[in-house]
Tab-separated table of C-alpha atoms in Angstrom:
chain	number	residue	atom	x	y	z
B	167	MET	CA	-0.149	0.163	0.119
B	168	VAL	CA	1.231	3.543	-0.721
B	169	VAL	CA	1.245	5.998	1.974
B	170	ILE	CA	0.617	9.349	0.998
B	171	GLY	CA	1.305	12.452	2.909
B	172	LEU	CA	-1.253	15.214	2.141
B	173	THR	CA	-0.138	18.907	3.554
B	174	GLY	CA	-0.162	22.280	3.041
B	175	GLY	CA	-0.635	25.561	4.550
B	176	SER	CA	-3.737	27.202	6.093
B	177	GLY	CA	-6.438	28.205	3.403
B	178	VAL	CA	-5.507	26.033	0.353
B	179	GLY	CA	-8.383	23.817	0.324
B	180	LYS	CA	-6.596	20.461	1.752
B	181	GLY	CA	-9.834	19.281	2.998
B	182	PHE	CA	-11.739	19.582	-0.103
B	183	VAL	CA	-8.305	18.170	-2.187
B	184	SER	CA	-9.064	15.102	0.194
B	185	GLU	CA	-12.631	14.668	-0.431
B	186	LEU	CA	-11.624	14.523	-4.280
B	187	PHE	CA	-9.024	11.666	-3.398
B	188	LEU	CA	-11.667	9.690	-1.540
B	189	GLN	CA	-13.629	10.019	-4.673
B	190	ARG	CA	-10.908	8.229	-6.467
B	191	GLY	CA	-10.790	5.235	-3.395
B	192	ILE	CA	-8.221	6.698	-1.545
B	193	PRO	CA	-9.356	7.269	2.065
B	194	ALA	CA	-7.810	9.782	4.022
B	195	LEU	CA	-7.020	10.256	8.037
B	196	ASP	CA	-7.481	13.884	8.896
B	197	THR	CA	-4.512	14.348	11.705
B	198	ASP	CA	-6.388	17.599	13.184
B	199	LYS	CA	-9.526	15.569	14.082
B	200	VAL	CA	-7.006	12.582	15.498
B	201	SER	CA	-5.059	15.606	17.919
B	202	ARG	CA	-8.726	16.162	19.102
B	203	ALA	CA	-9.372	12.535	19.698
B	204	VAL	CA	-5.930	11.806	21.581
B	205	CYS	CA	-6.698	14.624	23.741
B	206	GLU	CA	-9.932	13.777	25.175
B	207	LYS	CA	-10.572	13.801	29.055
B	208	GLY	CA	-8.739	11.231	30.544
B	209	SER	CA	-6.481	10.348	27.782
B	210	PRO	CA	-2.963	9.353	28.536
B	211	CYS	CA	-1.362	12.344	26.175
B	212	LEU	CA	-3.758	14.809	28.234
B	213	ASN	CA	-2.730	13.472	31.390
B	214	GLU	CA	0.886	13.533	30.319
B	215	LEU	CA	0.593	17.240	29.017
B	216	VAL	CA	-0.795	18.011	32.499
B	217	SER	CA	1.979	16.783	33.976
B	218	VAL	CA	4.512	19.203	32.077
B	219	PHE	CA	2.302	22.234	32.075
B	220	GLY	CA	0.265	21.790	35.070
B	221	GLU	CA	-3.748	21.722	35.564
B	222	GLU	CA	-4.602	24.981	34.003
B	223	ILE	CA	-4.479	23.547	30.776
B	224	LEU	CA	-8.013	21.893	32.086
B	225	LEU	CA	-11.589	23.341	31.890
B	226	PRO	CA	-13.677	22.794	34.938
B	227	ASP	CA	-14.953	19.476	34.039
B	228	GLY	CA	-11.693	17.919	33.426
B	229	SER	CA	-11.293	18.295	29.604
B	230	TYR	CA	-8.572	19.869	27.457
B	231	HIS	CA	-8.420	23.951	27.396
B	232	ARG	CA	-7.013	24.132	24.058
B	233	LYS	CA	-6.843	27.986	24.051
B	234	LYS	CA	-5.523	28.085	27.174
B	235	MET	CA	-2.785	25.923	25.950
B	236	GLY	CA	-2.528	28.206	22.527
B	237	GLU	CA	-1.855	30.844	25.280
B	238	ILE	CA	0.568	29.219	26.686
B	239	VAL	CA	3.183	27.955	23.751
B	240	TYR	CA	1.993	31.222	21.447
B	241	SER	CA	5.239	33.387	22.217
B	242	ASP	CA	7.665	30.469	23.628
B	243	PRO	CA	8.977	28.017	20.984
B	244	VAL	CA	10.826	26.095	23.719
B	245	LYS	CA	6.995	25.361	24.961
B	246	ARG	CA	5.372	24.801	21.929
B	247	ALA	CA	8.141	22.245	21.082
B	248	VAL	CA	7.473	20.014	24.340
B	249	LEU	CA	3.871	20.451	23.712
B	250	ASN	CA	4.370	18.964	19.839
B	251	GLU	CA	6.856	16.598	20.953
B	252	ILE	CA	4.265	15.095	23.214
B	253	SER	CA	1.461	15.404	21.101
B	254	HIS	CA	2.675	14.236	17.789
B	255	ARG	CA	3.994	11.164	19.700
B	256	TYR	CA	0.141	9.943	20.242
B	257	ILE	CA	-0.949	11.418	16.759
B	258	LEU	CA	1.458	9.752	14.646
B	259	SER	CA	1.196	6.115	16.837
B	260	ALA	CA	-2.787	6.900	16.173
B	261	CYS	CA	-1.680	7.212	12.320
B	262	ARG	CA	0.333	3.893	11.883
B	263	GLU	CA	-2.573	1.811	13.460
B	264	TRP	CA	-4.685	3.165	10.957
B	265	LEU	CA	-2.846	2.735	8.203
B	266	LYS	CA	-2.139	-0.942	9.054
B	267	GLU	CA	-6.067	-1.438	8.845
B	268	LYS	CA	-6.438	0.541	5.265
B	269	GLU	CA	-3.756	-1.965	4.449
B	270	LYS	CA	-5.641	-5.384	5.630
B	271	GLU	CA	-8.872	-4.072	3.820
B	272	GLY	CA	-6.872	-3.994	0.796
B	273	PHE	CA	-6.442	-0.402	-0.297
B	274	PRO	CA	-3.846	0.603	-2.969
B	275	ALA	CA	-3.330	3.570	-1.184
B	276	ALA	CA	-4.002	5.680	1.817
B	277	ILE	CA	-3.543	9.604	2.827
B	278	ILE	CA	-2.411	11.158	6.069
B	279	ASP	CA	-3.889	14.337	5.981
B	280	ALA	CA	-1.570	16.501	7.863
B	281	PRO	CA	-0.707	20.405	7.829
B	282	LEU	CA	2.640	19.535	9.732
B	283	LEU	CA	3.236	16.844	8.068
B	284	TYR	CA	7.236	17.809	7.824
B	285	GLU	CA	7.070	19.333	11.629
B	286	SER	CA	5.784	16.131	12.836
B	287	GLY	CA	8.692	14.293	11.175
B	288	PHE	CA	5.770	11.763	9.601
B	289	ASP	CA	7.031	12.704	6.267
B	290	ARG	CA	10.055	10.079	6.887
B	291	GLU	CA	7.244	7.151	6.855
B	292	CYS	CA	5.222	8.789	3.586
B	293	ASP	CA	6.216	6.943	0.067
B	294	VAL	CA	4.756	10.013	-1.657
B	295	ILE	CA	4.267	13.309	-0.435
B	296	VAL	CA	1.351	15.828	-1.953
B	297	ALA	CA	1.033	19.139	-1.335
B	298	VAL	CA	-1.675	21.630	-2.067
B	299	SER	CA	-0.913	25.385	-2.639
B	300	ALA	CA	-2.635	28.456	-3.555
B	301	SER	CA	-1.987	32.091	-3.978
B	302	ARG	CA	-1.979	34.465	-0.914
B	303	GLU	CA	-4.775	36.099	-2.408
B	304	THR	CA	-6.601	33.077	-2.443
B	305	ARG	CA	-5.548	32.009	1.169
B	306	ILE	CA	-6.258	35.014	2.801
B	307	SER	CA	-9.817	35.284	1.014
B	308	ARG	CA	-10.564	31.473	2.340
B	309	ILE	CA	-9.165	32.239	6.007
B	310	THR	CA	-10.929	35.581	6.743
B	311	GLY	CA	-14.125	33.937	5.343
B	312	ARG	CA	-14.065	30.657	6.970
B	313	ASP	CA	-12.535	32.212	10.603
B	314	GLY	CA	-13.548	35.406	10.729
B	315	ILE	CA	-10.097	37.108	11.359
B	316	SER	CA	-8.781	40.176	9.696
B	317	GLU	CA	-6.607	40.086	6.373
B	318	GLU	CA	-3.595	41.120	8.437
B	319	ILE	CA	-3.567	38.067	10.948
B	320	ALA	CA	-4.797	35.790	8.371
B	321	GLY	CA	-1.358	37.334	6.330
B	322	LYS	CA	0.896	36.674	9.315
B	323	ARG	CA	-0.506	32.961	9.974
B	324	ILE	CA	0.619	32.433	5.999
B	325	ASP	CA	3.678	33.996	6.505
B	326	ALA	CA	4.295	31.565	9.628
B	327	GLN	CA	3.808	28.382	7.682
B	328	LEU	CA	5.914	26.626	5.215
B	329	ASP	CA	5.920	27.791	1.557
B	330	THR	CA	5.248	26.414	-1.853
B	331	ALA	CA	9.127	26.412	-2.583
B	332	PHE	CA	10.056	24.193	0.536
B	333	TYR	CA	7.095	21.423	-0.870
B	334	LEU	CA	9.117	21.323	-3.940
B	335	LEU	CA	12.516	21.547	-2.685
B	336	ASN	CA	11.356	18.593	-1.083
B	337	GLY	CA	10.235	16.499	-3.648
B	338	ALA	CA	6.425	16.682	-3.049
B	339	TYR	CA	3.841	16.564	-5.863
B	340	MET	CA	1.885	19.714	-6.252
B	341	ILE	CA	-1.685	20.446	-6.729
B	342	TYR	CA	-2.521	24.353	-6.928
B	343	ASN	CA	-6.022	25.035	-5.578
B	344	GLN	CA	-6.685	28.567	-7.097
B	345	LYS	CA	-10.343	29.858	-6.200
B	346	ASN	CA	-11.551	29.667	-9.447
B	347	LYS	CA	-9.981	26.145	-10.340
B	348	THR	CA	-12.636	23.669	-11.366
B	349	ARG	CA	-13.243	20.070	-9.578
B	350	GLU	CA	-12.726	18.876	-12.814
B	351	ALA	CA	-9.160	20.176	-12.911
B	352	LEU	CA	-8.581	19.142	-9.439
B	353	LEU	CA	-9.482	15.632	-10.118
B	354	SER	CA	-7.226	15.473	-13.419
B	355	ASP	CA	-4.481	16.681	-11.409
B	356	ILE	CA	-4.883	14.284	-9.018
B	357	ASP	CA	-5.099	11.101	-11.489
B	358	ARG	CA	-2.105	12.620	-13.294
B	359	ILE	CA	-0.418	12.041	-9.370
B	360	LEU	CA	-1.845	8.633	-8.945
B	361	LYS	CA	-0.807	7.448	-12.643
B	362	LYS	CA	2.838	8.533	-11.823
B	363	ILE	CA	2.979	6.655	-8.190
B	364	GLY	CA	0.965	3.599	-9.820
B	365	VAL	CA	-2.239	3.513	-7.903
B	366	THR	CA	-4.032	2.508	-11.309
B	367	ASP	CA	-6.884	1.046	-8.887
B	368	ALA	CA	-7.700	4.575	-8.438
B	369	ASP	CA	-9.160	4.854	-12.123
B	370	GLU	CA	-11.917	2.153	-11.175
B	371	GLU	CA	-13.199	5.131	-9.065
B	372	LYS	CA	-13.721	7.545	-11.573
B	373	ALA	CA	-17.396	9.591	-12.070
């Protein structure tokens, strides 16, 4: 089974691209959802985070206070690195188990949908990496519309993330998901990539 890492910055429309891969018979695991799952109330991951950062990262009911944690690590790269080291360990373990299940189910390929694919180190466990990109203008428009933040804040978020050049230099296939790009054009890009990496079974899912 081919393990595909799907990545890209905020506002590139990665979730939609992931849905299109599914239309070609390629399942995807959203690591944002995994992140929430591994930090559920009483989980080993949350207990470890509490042991390091204290009970202030808990809400009154004992669940994870993500906003408070964000405030703690926002301006402290050392604490942010500790948070990532702990949480990524649990997230990647869940990803590996999911991939084993998909392989047993006979899928020709499976996707790990991870914004922090390179930062977590999971890129080294992928056979292929596909990065989704879009123009700065398109990304800002999507982010402000989705999150209700200003263009300035959206721009700062983009500036803090990896750029298209990084993905190209690190061997990723690129999908450019501009605002006016059609579903059919994106599917064509996906088909081209799947053909190049030898996932021929994907053709059976074409509409």
